[in-house]
XYZ file of C-alpha atoms in Angstrom:
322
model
C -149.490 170.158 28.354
C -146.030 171.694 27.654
C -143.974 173.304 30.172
C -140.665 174.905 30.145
C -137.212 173.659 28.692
C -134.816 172.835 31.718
C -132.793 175.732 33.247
C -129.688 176.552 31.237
C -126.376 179.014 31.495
C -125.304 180.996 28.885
C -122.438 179.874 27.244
C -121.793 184.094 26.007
C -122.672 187.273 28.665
C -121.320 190.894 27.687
C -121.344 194.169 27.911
C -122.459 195.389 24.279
C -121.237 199.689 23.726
C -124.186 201.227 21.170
C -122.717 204.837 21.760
C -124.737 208.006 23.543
C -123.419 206.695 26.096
C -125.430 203.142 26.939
C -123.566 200.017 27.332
C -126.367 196.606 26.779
C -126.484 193.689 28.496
C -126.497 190.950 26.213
C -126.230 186.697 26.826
C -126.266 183.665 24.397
C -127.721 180.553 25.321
C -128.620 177.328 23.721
C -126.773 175.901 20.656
C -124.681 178.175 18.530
C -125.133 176.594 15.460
C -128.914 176.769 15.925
C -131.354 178.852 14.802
C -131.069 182.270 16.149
C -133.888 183.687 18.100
C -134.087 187.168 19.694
C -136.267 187.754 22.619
C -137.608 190.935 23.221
C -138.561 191.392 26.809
C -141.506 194.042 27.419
C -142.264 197.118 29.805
C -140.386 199.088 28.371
C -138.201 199.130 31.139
C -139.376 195.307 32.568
C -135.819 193.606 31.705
C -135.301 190.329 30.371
C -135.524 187.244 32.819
C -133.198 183.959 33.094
C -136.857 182.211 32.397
C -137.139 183.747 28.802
C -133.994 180.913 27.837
C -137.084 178.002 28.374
C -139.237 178.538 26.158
C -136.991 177.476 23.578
C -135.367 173.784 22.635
C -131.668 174.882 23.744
C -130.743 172.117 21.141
C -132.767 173.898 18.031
C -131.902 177.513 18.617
C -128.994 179.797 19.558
C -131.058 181.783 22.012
C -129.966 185.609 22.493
C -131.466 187.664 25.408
C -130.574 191.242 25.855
C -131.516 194.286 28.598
C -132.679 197.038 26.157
C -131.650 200.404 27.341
C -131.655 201.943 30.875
C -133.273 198.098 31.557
C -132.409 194.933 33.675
C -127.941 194.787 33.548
C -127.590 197.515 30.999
C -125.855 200.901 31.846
C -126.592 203.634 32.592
C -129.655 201.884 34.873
C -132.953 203.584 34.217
C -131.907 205.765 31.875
C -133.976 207.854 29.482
C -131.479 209.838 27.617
C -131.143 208.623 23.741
C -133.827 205.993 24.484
C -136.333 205.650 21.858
C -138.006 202.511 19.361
C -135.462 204.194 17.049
C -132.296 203.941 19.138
C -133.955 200.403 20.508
C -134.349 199.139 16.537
C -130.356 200.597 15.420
C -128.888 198.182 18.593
C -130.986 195.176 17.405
C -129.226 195.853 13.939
C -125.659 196.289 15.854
C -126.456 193.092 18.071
C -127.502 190.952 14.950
C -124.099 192.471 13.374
C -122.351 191.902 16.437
C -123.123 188.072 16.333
C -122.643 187.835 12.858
C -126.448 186.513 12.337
C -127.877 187.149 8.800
C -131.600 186.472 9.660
C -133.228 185.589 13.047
C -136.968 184.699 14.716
C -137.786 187.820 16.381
C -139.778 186.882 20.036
C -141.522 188.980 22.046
C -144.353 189.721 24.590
C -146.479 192.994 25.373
C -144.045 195.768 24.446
C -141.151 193.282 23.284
C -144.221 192.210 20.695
C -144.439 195.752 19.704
C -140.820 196.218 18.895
C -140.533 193.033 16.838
C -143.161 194.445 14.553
C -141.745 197.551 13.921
C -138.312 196.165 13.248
C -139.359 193.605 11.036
C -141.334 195.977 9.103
C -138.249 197.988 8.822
C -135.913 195.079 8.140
C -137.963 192.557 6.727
C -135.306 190.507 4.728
C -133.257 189.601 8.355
C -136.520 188.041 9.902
C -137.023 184.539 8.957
C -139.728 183.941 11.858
C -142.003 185.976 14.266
C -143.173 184.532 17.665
C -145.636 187.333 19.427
C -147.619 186.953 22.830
C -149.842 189.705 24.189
C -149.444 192.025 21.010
C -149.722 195.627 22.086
C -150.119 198.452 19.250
C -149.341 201.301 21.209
C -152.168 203.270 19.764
C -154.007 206.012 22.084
C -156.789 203.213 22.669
C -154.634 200.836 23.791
C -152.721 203.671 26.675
C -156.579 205.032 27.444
C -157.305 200.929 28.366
C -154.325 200.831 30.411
C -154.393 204.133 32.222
C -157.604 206.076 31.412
C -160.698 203.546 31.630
C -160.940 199.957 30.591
C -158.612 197.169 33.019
C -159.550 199.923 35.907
C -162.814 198.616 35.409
C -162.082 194.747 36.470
C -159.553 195.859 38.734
C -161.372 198.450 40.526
C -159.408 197.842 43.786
C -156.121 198.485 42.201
C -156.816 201.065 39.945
C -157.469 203.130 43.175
C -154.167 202.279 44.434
C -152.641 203.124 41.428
C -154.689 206.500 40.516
C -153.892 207.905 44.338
C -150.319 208.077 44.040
C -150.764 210.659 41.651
C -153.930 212.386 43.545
C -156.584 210.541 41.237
C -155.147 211.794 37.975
C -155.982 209.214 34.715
C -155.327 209.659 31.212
C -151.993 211.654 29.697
C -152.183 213.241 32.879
C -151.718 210.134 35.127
C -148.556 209.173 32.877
C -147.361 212.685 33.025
C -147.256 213.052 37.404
C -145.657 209.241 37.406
C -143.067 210.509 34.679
C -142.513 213.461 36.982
C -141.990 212.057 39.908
C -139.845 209.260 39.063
C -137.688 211.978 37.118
C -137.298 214.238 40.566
C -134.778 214.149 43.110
C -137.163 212.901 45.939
C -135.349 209.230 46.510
C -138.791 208.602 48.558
C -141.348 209.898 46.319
C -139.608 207.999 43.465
C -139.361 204.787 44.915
C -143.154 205.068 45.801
C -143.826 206.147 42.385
C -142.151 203.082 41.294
C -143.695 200.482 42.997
C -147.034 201.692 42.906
C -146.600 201.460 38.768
C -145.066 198.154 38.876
C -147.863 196.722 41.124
C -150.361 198.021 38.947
C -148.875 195.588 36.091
C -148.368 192.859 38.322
C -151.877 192.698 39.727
C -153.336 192.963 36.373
C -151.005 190.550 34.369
C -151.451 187.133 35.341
C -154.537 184.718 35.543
C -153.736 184.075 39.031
C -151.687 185.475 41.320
C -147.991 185.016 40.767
C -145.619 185.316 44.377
C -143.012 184.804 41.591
C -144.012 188.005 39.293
C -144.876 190.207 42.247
C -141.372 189.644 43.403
C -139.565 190.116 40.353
C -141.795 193.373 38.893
C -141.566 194.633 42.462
C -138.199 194.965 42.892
C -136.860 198.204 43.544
C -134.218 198.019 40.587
C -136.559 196.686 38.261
C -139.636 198.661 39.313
C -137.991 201.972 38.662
C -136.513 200.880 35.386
C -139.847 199.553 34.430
C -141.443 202.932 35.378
C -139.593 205.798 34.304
C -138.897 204.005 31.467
C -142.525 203.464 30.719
C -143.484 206.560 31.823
C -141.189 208.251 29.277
C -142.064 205.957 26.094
C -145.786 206.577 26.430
C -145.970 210.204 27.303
C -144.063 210.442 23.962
C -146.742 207.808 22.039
C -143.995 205.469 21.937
C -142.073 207.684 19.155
C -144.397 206.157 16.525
C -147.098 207.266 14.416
C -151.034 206.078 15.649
C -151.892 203.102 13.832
C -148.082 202.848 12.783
C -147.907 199.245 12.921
C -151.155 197.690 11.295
C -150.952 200.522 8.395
C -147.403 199.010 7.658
C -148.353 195.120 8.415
C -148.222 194.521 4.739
C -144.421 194.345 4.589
C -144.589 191.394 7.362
C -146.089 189.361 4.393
C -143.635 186.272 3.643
C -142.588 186.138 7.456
C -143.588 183.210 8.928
C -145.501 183.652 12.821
C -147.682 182.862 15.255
C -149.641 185.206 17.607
C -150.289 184.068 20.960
C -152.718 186.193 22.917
C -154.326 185.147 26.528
C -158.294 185.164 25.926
C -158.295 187.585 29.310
C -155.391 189.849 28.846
C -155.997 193.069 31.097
C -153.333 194.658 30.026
C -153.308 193.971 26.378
C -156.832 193.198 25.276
C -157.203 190.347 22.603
C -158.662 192.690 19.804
C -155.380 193.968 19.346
C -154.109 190.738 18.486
C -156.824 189.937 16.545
C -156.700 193.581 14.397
C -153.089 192.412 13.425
C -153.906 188.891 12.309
C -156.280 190.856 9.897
C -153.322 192.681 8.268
C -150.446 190.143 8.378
C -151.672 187.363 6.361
C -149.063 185.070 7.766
C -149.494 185.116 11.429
C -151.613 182.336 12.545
C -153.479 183.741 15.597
C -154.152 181.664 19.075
C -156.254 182.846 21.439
C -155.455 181.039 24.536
C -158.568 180.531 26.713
C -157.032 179.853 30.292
C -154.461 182.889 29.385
C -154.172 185.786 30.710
C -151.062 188.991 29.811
C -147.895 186.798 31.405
C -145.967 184.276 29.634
C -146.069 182.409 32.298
C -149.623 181.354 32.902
C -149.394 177.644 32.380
C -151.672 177.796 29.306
C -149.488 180.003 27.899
C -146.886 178.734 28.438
C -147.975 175.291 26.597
C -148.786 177.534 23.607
C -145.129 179.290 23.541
C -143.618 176.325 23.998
C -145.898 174.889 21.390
C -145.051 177.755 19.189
C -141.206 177.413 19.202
C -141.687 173.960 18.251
C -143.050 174.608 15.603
C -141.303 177.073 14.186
C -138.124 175.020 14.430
C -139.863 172.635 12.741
C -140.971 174.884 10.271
C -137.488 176.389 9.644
C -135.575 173.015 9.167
C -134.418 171.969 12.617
C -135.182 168.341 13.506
C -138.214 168.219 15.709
C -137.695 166.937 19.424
C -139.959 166.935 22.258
C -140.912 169.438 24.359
């Protein structure tokens, strides 16, 4: 079984302007003359961990993380104002300009997933790969799973937790009070707000419970990020049209990718993965039995790892071991 690349330092950390105001975080890791990767982290809002650097061969690929708006190191922190997939998509452009990259593997997990599909089927021609885990659509179904009736089901514990912080509300109307209140002035209420949303992903996200997640997610700097931020894409639909992405797979054709998708994803239920291997005719799908929504379940993470490998090899870089 594979496990993760040893720890690494970026050689490259800075503070990126994209205008309206936001300033990104952005780091380079790995080997500059490799091939560049992009990794997408998910939440919106979540931030993108040191650990997203190890799931890549730091001697294969020039490996680029970067906070996207209001998230993680980025200023302003938790910010909602000119933050959309459309503003998110232009700073990918200005960060591949930036760099001076021509074409780059796009990877990303959950809502990271979901922005590397719309941007490469917006700019195609400067994707050479796509590496995907926990593929979420953002299509009503897919919110009603999360926060009207589906995972609330398995987790019926938790979904009380989560439901009475807003006085049992579900639906549009549960995503509504949480976008409220962690847009008010009550410090307090916020901060309550926040966690309770956070701990609703945590719980639900791994196979088995992760001290190391909970910790992270839980956060008070990253749980409001991740909220309000959340909170604000999907009371808007995620600024995309229903069905957006599988009625405009057809242009991934010709990209290279691999799907990886936990067989017991709460949070992003395999069919979803599944529905887009149907459309892009060169993904190669894995469902991962032992695997649940994180990256970091151990099966999954021997199939990302796997997955990189592959793709390097695929693209021209000389294989090594994992």
């Amino acid at each position: 079984m594979k496990t993760l690349f040893p720890e690494i330092r970026p050689y490259r950390t800075e503070l990126l302007s994209v205008g309206e105001g936001h300033e990104l975080y952005i780091e380079c890791s790995g080997t500059e003359t490799g091939i560049p990767v992009l990794v997408l982290h998910g939440g919106p809002g979540a931030g993108a961990s040191e650990q997203m650097r190890r799931f890549f061969d730091p001697e294969r690929y020039h490996i680029i993380l970067f906070d996207q708006r209001g998230a993680g190191r980025s200023i302003p922190h938790a910010s909602t104002e000119f933050n959309t997939v459309q503003h998110t998509i232009a700073d990918m452009e200005r960060i591949r300009n930036h760099l001076g990259i021509t074409r780059w593997v796009l990877f990303g997990g959950s809502f990271g997933a979901t922005l590397a599909l719309l941007y490469a089927e917006q700019y195609p021609q400067q994707v050479c790969g796509l590496l995907l885990r926990g593929v979420f659509l953002s299509r009503q179904q897919d919110l009603n799973w999360l926060y009207k009736e589906g995972a609330g089901r398995y987790f019926p514990d938790e979904w009380h937790h989560f439901i009475k912080e807003v006085e049992g509300k579900t639906g549009e109307d549960l995503i509504e009070a949480y976008y409220q209140r962690l847009d008010g002035k009550n410090e307090l209420a916020r901060i309550s707000a926040a966690k309770a949303w956070a701990r609703w992903e945590v719980e639900i996200s791994t196979l088995r419970p992760s001290q190391t997640s909970a910790d992270y997610f839980l956060a008070t700097h990253t749980a409001i990020a991740l909220a309000k931020i959340s909170s604000h894409y999907f009371r808007n639909h995620s600024f995309i049209e229903e069905n957006q992405i599988l009625e405009n797979a057809g242009k991934l054709n010709g990209i290279p990718g691999y799907i990886i998708h936990g067989r017991y994803d709460m949070i992003c239920p395999p069919d979803q993965a599944f529905a887009l291997s149907e459309q892009w005719q060169d993904g190669e799908l894995l469902l991962v039995r032992e695997g649940g929504h994180s990256a970091f379940d151990e099966a999954m993470i021997d199939a990302l790892v796997g997955s990189t490998c592959r793709m390097a090899k695929r693209l021209g870089s000389p294989e090594s071991e994992a």
